[in-house]
Each structure stands twice: as C-alpha cells, then as structure tokens.
Amino acid sequence: AKNPVGTGWKHVGGKLSQIDTYGLDVWGVNSNFDAFSLTFKELTPIQTVSGWSHRNAAPKFIRTALGSAGVWAIDDGYKIFYRSGESWKNYPGSLKDISVGKSEIWGVNTKE
C-alpha cells in the first residue's frame, strides 16, 4: 500500500527465513530453501486469496525478489532464475543478493 495504515501486526501463518513484497504479493524462502508465495485480496482488513503456495520446481533458493520486472530468485549455488509462467528459467551470471525494480534488476555479485 502506498500509505499503509494500521495499529499493529497480524500473524500470517508460515515460517520463512526471507521475504519480499510487491503490491499484494508476498514471496519468500523457508529454511529448506523452498520458495512460497501468498497473495492478498485486501490489506485492511487482512484477507488472503488462499494459503501459501509452494513455488519450486527444482532449484533450492536462498533469496527471492519481486517487482514490476517480475519474480527473480537466487539458488544455493548463486545461479539467477526468473519466473516464467509456472516455471523457473535460468539467467546467465551469479549473484548473492538481488532486488527488483520497475524495469531493472539489481544485484550483488559473489566477488563482493
């Protein structure tokens, strides 16, 4: 939300070690390196479309990021992936951290 409102926090079940949000979508990675997503219908009051959805096909992710430029992830070997439909596509290069903007992807390489 552009101007978030509220008086406190509401627990949304699940255990993630990393999360990222964009709009009404939340993506994250758990301690087993599995990616999950959750979509909200409304933020005030909190209403979700459904529960957490498991989003891995094969890679084990350490980080997910999302924005206008899509959903991106880094696996445990620092390979870069992006979401295409219901599958993950490998993107050349390696990163240890990633962030997604309107039309750009930002990252920290493994040499830093």
mmCIF file of C-alpha atoms in Angstrom:
data_model
loop_
_atom_site.group_PDB
_atom_site.id
_atom_site.type_symbol
_atom_site.label_atom_id
_atom_site.label_comp_id
_atom_site.label_asym_id
_atom_site.label_seq_id
_atom_site.Cartn_x
_atom_site.Cartn_y
_atom_site.Cartn_z
ATOM 1 C CA ALA A 1 0.000 0.000 0.000
ATOM 2 C CA LYS A 2 1.223 3.491 -0.762
ATOM 3 C CA ASN A 3 0.140 4.820 2.623
ATOM 4 C CA PRO A 4 -0.036 1.832 4.958
ATOM 5 C CA VAL A 5 -2.380 2.153 7.880
ATOM 6 C CA GLY A 6 -2.934 0.077 10.954
ATOM 7 C CA THR A 7 -2.402 -0.154 14.643
ATOM 8 C CA GLY A 8 -0.433 -3.383 14.909
ATOM 9 C CA TRP A 9 0.760 -6.594 13.349
ATOM 10 C CA LYS A 10 -1.317 -9.612 12.314
ATOM 11 C CA HIS A 11 0.299 -13.039 12.241
ATOM 12 C CA VAL A 12 0.080 -14.804 8.883
ATOM 13 C CA GLY A 13 0.972 -18.470 9.365
ATOM 14 C CA GLY A 14 4.175 -19.897 7.923
ATOM 15 C CA LYS A 15 7.889 -19.848 8.648
ATOM 16 C CA LEU A 16 10.091 -18.021 6.180
ATOM 17 C CA SER A 17 13.724 -17.016 6.545
ATOM 18 C CA GLN A 18 13.478 -14.342 3.809
ATOM 19 C CA ILE A 19 10.544 -12.393 2.338
ATOM 20 C CA ASP A 20 9.890 -9.742 -0.302
ATOM 21 C CA THR A 21 6.690 -7.974 -1.298
ATOM 22 C CA TYR A 22 5.258 -6.107 -4.239
ATOM 23 C CA GLY A 23 1.688 -4.852 -4.360
ATOM 24 C CA LEU A 24 -0.499 -7.552 -2.838
ATOM 25 C CA ASP A 25 2.012 -10.372 -3.407
ATOM 26 C CA VAL A 26 4.462 -11.829 -0.891
ATOM 27 C CA TRP A 27 7.238 -14.257 -1.845
ATOM 28 C CA GLY A 28 9.720 -15.901 0.454
ATOM 29 C CA VAL A 29 12.104 -18.748 1.158
ATOM 30 C CA ASN A 30 11.992 -21.120 4.117
ATOM 31 C CA SER A 31 14.898 -22.789 5.942
ATOM 32 C CA ASN A 32 14.775 -25.711 3.457
ATOM 33 C CA PHE A 33 15.359 -23.233 0.574
ATOM 34 C CA ASP A 34 11.841 -23.750 -0.821
ATOM 35 C CA ALA A 35 10.063 -20.744 -2.361
ATOM 36 C CA PHE A 36 6.487 -19.839 -1.410
ATOM 37 C CA SER A 37 4.051 -17.115 -2.418
ATOM 38 C CA LEU A 38 0.933 -15.594 -0.895
ATOM 39 C CA THR A 39 -1.492 -13.142 -2.493
ATOM 40 C CA PHE A 40 -3.713 -10.764 -0.531
ATOM 41 C CA LYS A 41 -7.174 -9.628 -1.658
ATOM 42 C CA GLU A 42 -7.134 -6.722 0.785
ATOM 43 C CA LEU A 43 -4.755 -5.343 3.367
ATOM 44 C CA THR A 44 -7.307 -3.581 5.561
ATOM 45 C CA PRO A 45 -8.647 -5.882 6.913
ATOM 46 C CA ILE A 46 -6.091 -8.574 6.098
ATOM 47 C CA GLN A 47 -7.620 -11.050 3.631
ATOM 48 C CA THR A 48 -5.667 -13.547 1.576
ATOM 49 C CA VAL A 49 -6.755 -15.173 -1.676
ATOM 50 C CA SER A 50 -5.583 -18.561 -0.374
ATOM 51 C CA GLY A 51 -2.811 -20.024 1.743
ATOM 52 C CA TRP A 52 0.887 -20.209 0.914
ATOM 53 C CA SER A 53 1.700 -21.810 -2.465
ATOM 54 C CA HIS A 54 4.876 -23.850 -2.915
ATOM 55 C CA ARG A 55 6.711 -22.426 -5.979
ATOM 56 C CA ASN A 56 9.807 -24.597 -6.529
ATOM 57 C CA ALA A 57 10.335 -26.917 -9.444
ATOM 58 C CA ALA A 58 13.941 -27.973 -8.872
ATOM 59 C CA PRO A 59 16.202 -25.133 -7.642
ATOM 60 C CA LYS A 60 16.757 -24.561 -3.938
ATOM 61 C CA PHE A 61 16.577 -20.814 -3.382
ATOM 62 C CA ILE A 62 18.343 -18.615 -0.840
ATOM 63 C CA ARG A 63 16.620 -15.401 -1.975
ATOM 64 C CA THR A 64 13.525 -14.248 -3.874
ATOM 65 C CA ALA A 65 12.714 -10.734 -5.086
ATOM 66 C CA LEU A 66 9.770 -9.282 -6.966
ATOM 67 C CA GLY A 67 8.622 -6.067 -8.580
ATOM 68 C CA SER A 68 7.253 -4.764 -11.879
ATOM 69 C CA ALA A 69 10.097 -6.588 -13.650
ATOM 70 C CA GLY A 70 8.815 -9.954 -12.363
ATOM 71 C CA VAL A 71 9.803 -12.566 -9.796
ATOM 72 C CA TRP A 72 13.506 -13.413 -9.565
ATOM 73 C CA ALA A 73 15.494 -15.755 -7.326
ATOM 74 C CA ILE A 74 18.993 -16.935 -6.463
ATOM 75 C CA ASP A 75 19.684 -20.585 -5.752
ATOM 76 C CA ASP A 76 22.102 -22.091 -3.256
ATOM 77 C CA GLY A 77 24.806 -22.134 -5.982
ATOM 78 C CA TYR A 78 24.260 -18.377 -6.628
ATOM 79 C CA LYS A 79 22.646 -19.012 -10.026
ATOM 80 C CA ILE A 80 19.994 -16.485 -11.113
ATOM 81 C CA PHE A 81 16.440 -17.508 -12.049
ATOM 82 C CA TYR A 82 13.288 -15.681 -13.131
ATOM 83 C CA ARG A 83 9.693 -16.848 -13.077
ATOM 84 C CA SER A 84 8.113 -17.553 -16.479
ATOM 85 C CA GLY A 85 4.531 -18.717 -16.099
ATOM 86 C CA GLU A 86 4.659 -21.602 -13.638
ATOM 87 C CA SER A 87 8.317 -22.482 -14.202
ATOM 88 C CA TRP A 88 11.746 -21.051 -13.395
ATOM 89 C CA LYS A 89 14.202 -20.061 -16.164
ATOM 90 C CA ASN A 90 17.932 -19.752 -15.586
ATOM 91 C CA TYR A 91 19.520 -16.358 -16.334
ATOM 92 C CA PRO A 92 23.266 -16.031 -17.050
ATOM 93 C CA GLY A 93 25.559 -14.916 -14.235
ATOM 94 C CA SER A 94 25.745 -15.345 -10.488
ATOM 95 C CA LEU A 95 24.635 -13.170 -7.573
ATOM 96 C CA LYS A 96 24.468 -13.472 -3.800
ATOM 97 C CA ASP A 97 21.723 -10.845 -3.400
ATOM 98 C CA ILE A 98 19.052 -9.483 -5.736
ATOM 99 C CA SER A 99 16.416 -6.734 -5.831
ATOM 100 C CA VAL A 100 13.771 -5.968 -8.446
ATOM 101 C CA GLY A 101 12.555 -2.537 -9.526
ATOM 102 C CA LYS A 102 10.151 -1.224 -12.139
ATOM 103 C CA SER A 103 12.169 -2.287 -15.163
ATOM 104 C CA GLU A 104 15.532 -3.238 -13.719
ATOM 105 C CA ILE A 105 17.163 -5.960 -11.662
ATOM 106 C CA TRP A 106 19.855 -5.052 -9.120
ATOM 107 C CA GLY A 107 22.292 -7.489 -7.594
ATOM 108 C CA VAL A 108 25.451 -8.054 -5.602
ATOM 109 C CA ASN A 109 27.893 -10.413 -7.263
ATOM 110 C CA THR A 110 29.676 -13.217 -5.485
ATOM 111 C CA LYS A 111 33.025 -11.369 -5.543
ATOM 112 C CA GLU A 112 31.866 -8.657 -3.137
#
